[in-house]
Amino acid sequence: MTDIQKKPELLAPAGSLDVLKTAVSYGADAVYIGGDHYGLRAKAKNFTMEEMAEGIKYAHAHNVNVYVTSNIIAHNQDLIGAENYFKELESIGADALIVADPGILHIAKQVVPDMPIHLSTQANNTNYLSALFWHNQGVERIVVARELSLEEIAEIRRKTPLSLTLEAFVHGAMCISYSGRCLLSNYMTGRDANKGDCAQSCRWRYHLVEETRPGQYMPIEETERGTYIYNSKDLCMIDHIPELVKAGIDSFKIEGRMKTSFYVGSVVKVYREAIDDFFTDPDLYESKKAYYLEEVAKFSHRDYTKGFYFNKPLGTEQIYTHNTYIRGYSFAGTVLDYNPETRVALIEQRTKFSVGDEIEFIPYKESSFKQKIEALWDEEGNPIGSAPHPKQIVRLKVSRPVEKNILVRKKDSEETK
């Protein structure tokens, strides 16, 4: 393709070593992770320094970069120990630091001057002059604010040097507050969103209380739909790859450091396929849009939105009726091994399945394929009718060869949705 820019990086989240390896296996070009300090996902499993070293080594062996989040809005006490932490990250080979706070940036530039610095969306970068300002401070990449349109991002791209790369979220949870700057959780629960401990107070159900009628809770209803007034839909741009590329975005970022390996692997796989299809043949990509949208509907999500990319969000971008996820499929298990002679796969179960059920294997590169379970055996080879126990090891015959560690899913019944 000669009339468009280079293929963008596909950047995946990882809250644990297992998720990192899954993201790498399913085609991520880079992974962003957090350590025990300075990141904005305090409730994620996060990585010890030893796990980060192992994850970086694994990723680099597969030509994948690893970026480490250090994007809290720091108070004085948060600066203590940052120097040694950044030096350790440099020593284990981290490819970049993601920061938001000027003080944290200052420390990083002082102690690890050769470490690439990415500016977090938490820094609220919404225009080309602020992008140039941060670039002059040594920032090599801007994660643009979620509140920008594609047109605004394209203007930033035109008015900044190519030595400054642009990263933007393309999939995952949206925030009700401006680029994540929120005090609602801190005010209501004492958990500071700007230090990674958000209680997601925006997704709770709210009522009104009139001051002379304590205890009488009146629902807040713009219509009959409900009362989840702050609850935003999830972002999904899988059907707008050409527009994202044309805007000059260098890195497509998936949200979700709290998510499971099943979620991350599933999202990475479909975006990898969509990006590769577009750069192989735009007509192929266009012909497969319905398929991509069908795939992103299969894993856990809220109703989807295009965020700010095309228009300012209106009331329709909120979910008023519930704060739960839509889930079409469940994580059925992981392939531990495969015997090509017997065509039998060894699977670690995650959701109950039985003889007669249909499951779906998710290969790393090829299309997913469905398989009806004709027979099941336990780990010792004894016939069984179902696998009801969490992490139960079972054997089943498959119609095609399968790779180790690929994911297996199962369509939810109406009763389990």
XYZ file of C-alpha atoms in Angstrom:
417
model
C 0.000 0.000 0.000
C 1.560 3.296 -1.051
C -1.047 5.903 -0.188
C -1.266 5.404 3.571
C 1.079 5.509 6.502
C 2.988 2.664 8.068
C 1.177 -0.099 9.915
C 0.377 1.052 13.473
C 1.591 -0.707 16.574
C -1.016 -2.845 18.347
C -0.584 -2.174 22.074
C -2.161 -4.549 24.587
C -2.675 -4.361 28.361
C -1.374 -6.942 30.823
C -2.094 -7.124 34.538
C -0.118 -10.324 35.077
C 2.594 -12.443 33.512
C 0.062 -14.924 32.088
C -1.860 -12.127 30.377
C 1.372 -10.681 28.963
C 2.279 -14.014 27.399
C -1.232 -14.379 25.985
C -1.114 -10.895 24.445
C 2.250 -11.659 22.854
C 1.047 -15.014 21.509
C -2.060 -13.497 19.918
C -0.155 -10.824 18.030
C 0.432 -7.703 20.124
C 3.346 -5.562 18.947
C 3.788 -4.104 22.417
C 2.394 -4.610 25.926
C 1.965 -2.102 28.740
C 2.230 -3.278 32.334
C 2.440 -1.872 35.840
C 4.649 -2.606 38.800
C 3.774 -2.403 42.481
C 4.280 1.363 42.496
C 3.421 4.487 40.495
C 0.824 2.935 38.142
C -2.905 3.653 37.854
C -4.267 0.155 38.458
C -3.742 -0.541 42.149
C -6.262 -3.419 42.082
C -4.591 -5.209 39.188
C -2.338 -8.102 40.104
C 0.555 -6.043 38.772
C 4.126 -7.293 38.426
C 6.912 -7.815 40.896
C 10.316 -6.745 39.604
C 11.172 -10.419 39.009
C 7.960 -10.949 37.024
C 8.611 -7.805 35.003
C 12.100 -9.062 34.172
C 10.674 -12.401 33.068
C 7.897 -10.747 31.061
C 10.283 -8.348 29.321
C 12.634 -11.212 28.464
C 9.728 -13.249 27.057
C 8.364 -10.313 25.057
C 11.753 -9.366 23.637
C 12.314 -12.981 22.556
C 9.190 -12.517 20.408
C 10.147 -9.018 19.171
C 7.527 -7.329 21.358
C 8.124 -4.154 23.379
C 7.108 -3.649 27.005
C 6.139 -0.245 28.406
C 5.814 0.300 32.160
C 3.178 2.623 33.627
C 4.354 5.206 36.147
C 1.449 7.571 35.585
C 0.095 8.469 39.009
C -0.533 12.133 39.843
C 2.137 12.239 42.514
C 2.128 13.881 45.945
C 5.389 14.599 47.774
C 5.610 11.202 49.466
C 5.048 9.438 46.136
C 8.375 10.699 44.828
C 10.352 8.733 47.407
C 12.064 5.748 45.834
C 11.261 6.667 42.235
C 14.945 7.046 41.297
C 15.868 3.490 42.271
C 12.683 2.098 40.748
C 13.393 3.671 37.348
C 17.000 2.508 37.423
C 15.788 -1.053 38.068
C 13.356 -0.835 35.175
C 16.152 0.298 32.892
C 18.387 -2.540 34.065
C 15.789 -5.202 33.191
C 15.195 -3.755 29.730
C 11.879 -1.888 29.897
C 11.319 -0.204 26.535
C 9.587 2.949 27.821
C 8.075 4.635 30.865
C 4.499 5.946 30.709
C 4.245 9.070 32.905
C 1.728 11.830 33.565
C 3.272 13.953 36.308
C 5.971 16.555 35.486
C 7.800 15.679 38.709
C 7.938 12.004 37.778
C 9.111 12.984 34.291
C 11.851 15.151 35.806
C 13.140 12.279 37.949
C 13.095 9.878 34.998
C 15.038 12.268 32.769
C 17.596 12.756 35.510
C 18.250 9.112 36.432
C 17.445 7.209 33.206
C 18.063 9.807 30.473
C 18.155 7.201 27.698
C 14.801 5.619 28.650
C 12.038 6.584 26.171
C 9.203 8.472 27.867
C 5.539 8.226 26.853
C 3.041 10.783 28.154
C -0.080 9.168 29.614
C -3.623 10.100 28.636
C -3.866 11.143 32.312
C -1.889 14.261 31.342
C -4.868 15.500 29.280
C -3.006 16.309 26.065
C -5.595 17.865 23.737
C -3.673 20.143 21.343
C -0.551 20.319 19.195
C 1.164 23.073 21.214
C 1.026 21.083 24.437
C 2.256 18.060 22.477
C 5.218 20.137 21.267
C 5.830 21.372 24.813
C 6.059 17.824 26.150
C 8.206 16.744 23.217
C 10.624 19.543 24.105
C 10.791 18.122 27.640
C 12.008 14.818 26.239
C 8.712 12.960 25.693
C 8.862 10.672 22.645
C 5.191 9.664 22.524
C 1.888 11.305 23.439
C -1.091 9.191 24.450
C -3.753 11.600 23.241
C -6.732 12.424 25.433
C -9.845 10.346 24.819
C -11.773 13.598 24.299
C -10.200 14.241 20.888
C -11.822 13.702 17.518
C -10.014 12.070 14.613
C -9.872 15.482 12.957
C -8.141 16.991 16.006
C -5.664 14.098 16.169
C -4.899 14.541 12.470
C -4.153 18.227 13.070
C -1.791 17.352 15.935
C -0.058 14.909 13.595
C 0.344 17.570 10.878
C 1.758 20.148 13.292
C 4.217 17.972 15.230
C 7.438 16.258 14.097
C 7.398 12.561 13.239
C 9.934 12.042 16.041
C 6.905 12.427 18.341
C 4.645 9.397 17.961
C 0.922 9.414 18.748
C -0.925 6.701 20.649
C -4.703 6.504 21.045
C -7.200 4.194 22.699
C -9.224 2.164 20.201
C -11.016 -0.330 22.445
C -12.184 -0.723 26.037
C -13.744 1.135 28.939
C -14.376 4.867 28.751
C -14.251 7.235 31.717
C -16.950 9.720 32.668
C -14.307 12.228 33.753
C -11.885 14.208 31.639
C -9.115 11.805 30.624
C -9.460 9.929 33.891
C -9.005 12.961 36.172
C -11.634 12.168 38.802
C -12.170 12.764 42.534
C -15.563 11.036 42.815
C -14.118 7.741 44.070
C -11.784 9.501 46.499
C -14.599 11.647 47.887
C -17.040 8.769 48.323
C -14.771 5.916 49.390
C -11.323 7.344 50.137
C -9.915 5.433 47.160
C -7.943 7.791 44.902
C -8.477 7.237 41.177
C -5.416 9.357 40.450
C -3.290 6.857 42.349
C -4.798 3.792 40.694
C -7.431 2.868 43.285
C -10.690 3.854 41.584
C -13.861 2.329 43.043
C -15.766 3.085 39.794
C -18.296 5.195 41.666
C -19.493 6.449 38.279
C -21.056 3.053 37.569
C -23.146 2.857 40.755
C -26.890 3.312 40.879
C -27.953 6.710 42.240
C -31.102 8.185 43.788
C -32.092 11.647 45.035
C -32.829 12.490 48.655
C -34.666 15.716 49.520
C -33.199 17.270 52.684
C -36.471 17.373 54.674
C -37.300 13.762 53.751
C -34.244 11.748 54.865
C -34.439 8.092 53.965
C -36.873 8.641 51.083
C -34.937 7.710 47.959
C -36.272 9.016 44.676
C -34.916 7.523 41.430
C -33.071 9.782 39.016
C -34.735 9.071 35.694
C -34.429 11.135 32.558
C -36.635 8.480 30.995
C -37.989 5.103 32.061
C -34.613 3.531 31.218
C -33.035 3.842 34.647
C -30.616 5.652 36.942
C -27.004 4.797 36.025
C -26.370 8.403 35.062
C -22.546 8.281 34.860
C -22.149 4.805 33.350
C -20.328 5.105 30.012
C -20.393 2.646 27.144
C -17.201 0.911 25.991
C -15.132 2.165 23.076
C -14.874 0.009 19.925
C -13.186 1.209 16.719
C -12.636 -2.158 14.990
C -14.742 -1.015 12.015
C -12.830 2.258 11.568
C -9.232 1.111 11.068
C -8.796 3.181 7.855
C -9.854 6.414 9.568
C -7.533 5.777 12.532
C -4.604 5.131 10.208
C -5.375 8.184 8.065
C -5.383 10.386 11.188
C -1.750 9.434 11.735
C -2.078 7.382 14.912
C 1.108 5.363 15.428
C -0.124 3.046 18.192
C -3.595 1.533 18.673
C -4.110 1.038 22.406
C -6.458 -1.492 23.999
C -7.686 -0.622 27.501
C -7.833 -3.297 30.190
C -5.009 -3.972 32.678
C -7.654 -5.447 35.003
C -8.826 -7.881 32.324
C -8.275 -11.640 32.029
C -6.079 -13.487 29.557
C -9.267 -14.663 27.810
C -10.425 -11.081 27.252
C -7.035 -9.692 26.237
C -6.234 -12.598 23.909
C -9.634 -12.336 22.237
C -9.413 -8.573 21.679
C -5.823 -8.677 20.441
C -6.609 -11.480 17.995
C -9.474 -9.680 16.254
C -7.682 -6.305 16.088
C -4.534 -8.028 14.812
C -6.579 -9.651 12.079
C -8.386 -6.427 11.163
C -5.183 -4.364 10.967
C -3.363 -7.013 8.934
C -6.336 -7.463 6.606
C -6.500 -3.720 5.941
C -2.811 -3.471 5.121
C -3.015 -6.574 2.928
C -6.082 -5.414 1.006
C -8.505 -2.630 2.030
C -11.305 -4.376 0.147
C -10.699 -7.537 2.188
C -10.986 -5.479 5.362
C -14.226 -3.855 4.195
C -15.708 -7.238 3.310
C -14.981 -8.589 6.799
C -16.368 -5.754 8.940
C -19.442 -7.725 9.972
C -17.170 -10.575 11.073
C -14.975 -8.269 13.194
C -18.042 -6.804 14.904
C -19.399 -10.272 15.519
C -16.098 -11.268 17.142
C -15.886 -8.263 19.494
C -19.426 -9.057 20.640
C -18.324 -12.498 21.836
C -16.274 -11.395 24.825
C -17.338 -9.443 27.898
C -18.193 -5.815 27.150
C -20.643 -3.019 27.733
C -22.633 -1.540 24.862
C -20.207 -0.071 22.338
C -19.621 3.555 21.345
C -17.282 5.526 19.067
C -16.468 7.915 21.923
C -15.345 11.364 20.764
C -13.819 10.252 17.470
C -16.605 11.507 15.195
C -18.938 13.619 17.341
C -19.251 14.914 20.875
C -20.988 12.188 22.903
C -24.641 12.792 23.732
C -26.921 11.104 26.241
C -26.945 7.990 24.095
C -23.314 7.284 25.057
C -24.380 6.409 28.613
C -25.952 3.144 29.809
C -29.002 3.986 31.926
C -30.470 0.552 32.551
C -27.705 -1.505 34.166
C -24.032 -1.576 35.111
C -23.311 -5.162 34.138
C -21.385 -6.562 31.197
C -22.768 -8.137 28.042
C -21.236 -11.564 27.603
C -21.820 -13.857 24.650
C -19.200 -16.472 25.424
C -17.378 -17.756 28.493
C -13.767 -18.792 28.910
C -13.992 -22.586 28.626
C -10.315 -23.437 29.051
C -6.754 -23.450 27.770
C -5.042 -26.072 25.628
C -2.119 -27.496 27.600
C -0.943 -30.018 25.032
C -1.887 -31.767 21.788
C -1.034 -35.230 20.481
C -1.011 -35.185 16.653
C -1.095 -38.984 16.444
C -4.273 -39.426 18.511
C -5.631 -35.915 17.718
C -6.384 -35.525 21.416
C -5.992 -32.186 23.225
C -5.247 -31.805 26.924
C -7.309 -28.914 28.297
C -7.411 -27.056 31.601
C -11.081 -26.268 32.179
C -12.316 -22.818 33.272
C -16.074 -23.127 32.673
C -18.094 -26.334 32.870
C -18.604 -28.189 29.602
C -20.054 -31.620 28.862
C -20.298 -34.260 26.187
C -22.614 -32.902 23.497
C -21.642 -29.257 24.077
C -20.088 -27.130 21.365
C -16.860 -25.308 22.169
C -14.742 -22.997 20.033
C -10.959 -23.005 19.730
C -9.172 -19.671 19.153
C -5.890 -20.298 17.286
C -3.196 -17.630 17.329
C -3.382 -16.823 13.617
C -5.980 -18.961 11.836
C -9.735 -18.461 12.152
C -11.509 -19.808 15.186
C -13.279 -23.135 14.736
C -16.110 -24.877 16.538
C -15.987 -28.401 17.870
C -18.770 -30.569 19.237
C -17.566 -32.630 22.192
C -18.165 -36.260 21.247
C -16.326 -37.741 24.233
C -14.363 -36.622 27.293
C -11.695 -38.327 29.395
C -10.104 -37.291 32.655
C -6.358 -36.836 33.028
C -5.847 -40.570 33.597
C -7.868 -41.515 30.525
C -11.137 -42.541 32.220
C -14.353 -41.623 30.336
C -16.367 -38.782 31.932
C -19.599 -37.036 30.987
C -18.629 -33.482 31.937
C -15.899 -31.276 33.377
C -17.555 -29.377 36.244
C -14.541 -28.621 38.448
C -12.503 -25.393 38.099
C -9.113 -26.001 36.442
C -9.993 -29.665 35.897
C -7.627 -31.351 33.420
C -9.467 -33.231 30.672
C -8.792 -34.805 27.293
C -10.927 -34.549 24.163
C -10.497 -35.355 20.488
C -10.342 -32.348 18.149
C -11.030 -32.075 14.430
C -7.946 -29.961 13.674
C -4.458 -29.656 15.154
C -4.286 -27.094 17.980
C -1.386 -25.172 19.476
C -0.387 -25.146 23.114
C -1.844 -22.394 25.306
C -4.551 -21.270 22.869
C -7.870 -20.217 24.384
C -11.137 -22.141 24.219
C -14.549 -20.512 24.596
C -18.125 -21.702 24.979
C -21.297 -19.890 24.017
C -23.381 -18.935 27.027
C -26.851 -20.359 27.299
C -29.744 -17.968 27.829
C -29.830 -19.041 31.490
C -26.207 -18.020 32.119
C -26.235 -14.652 30.344
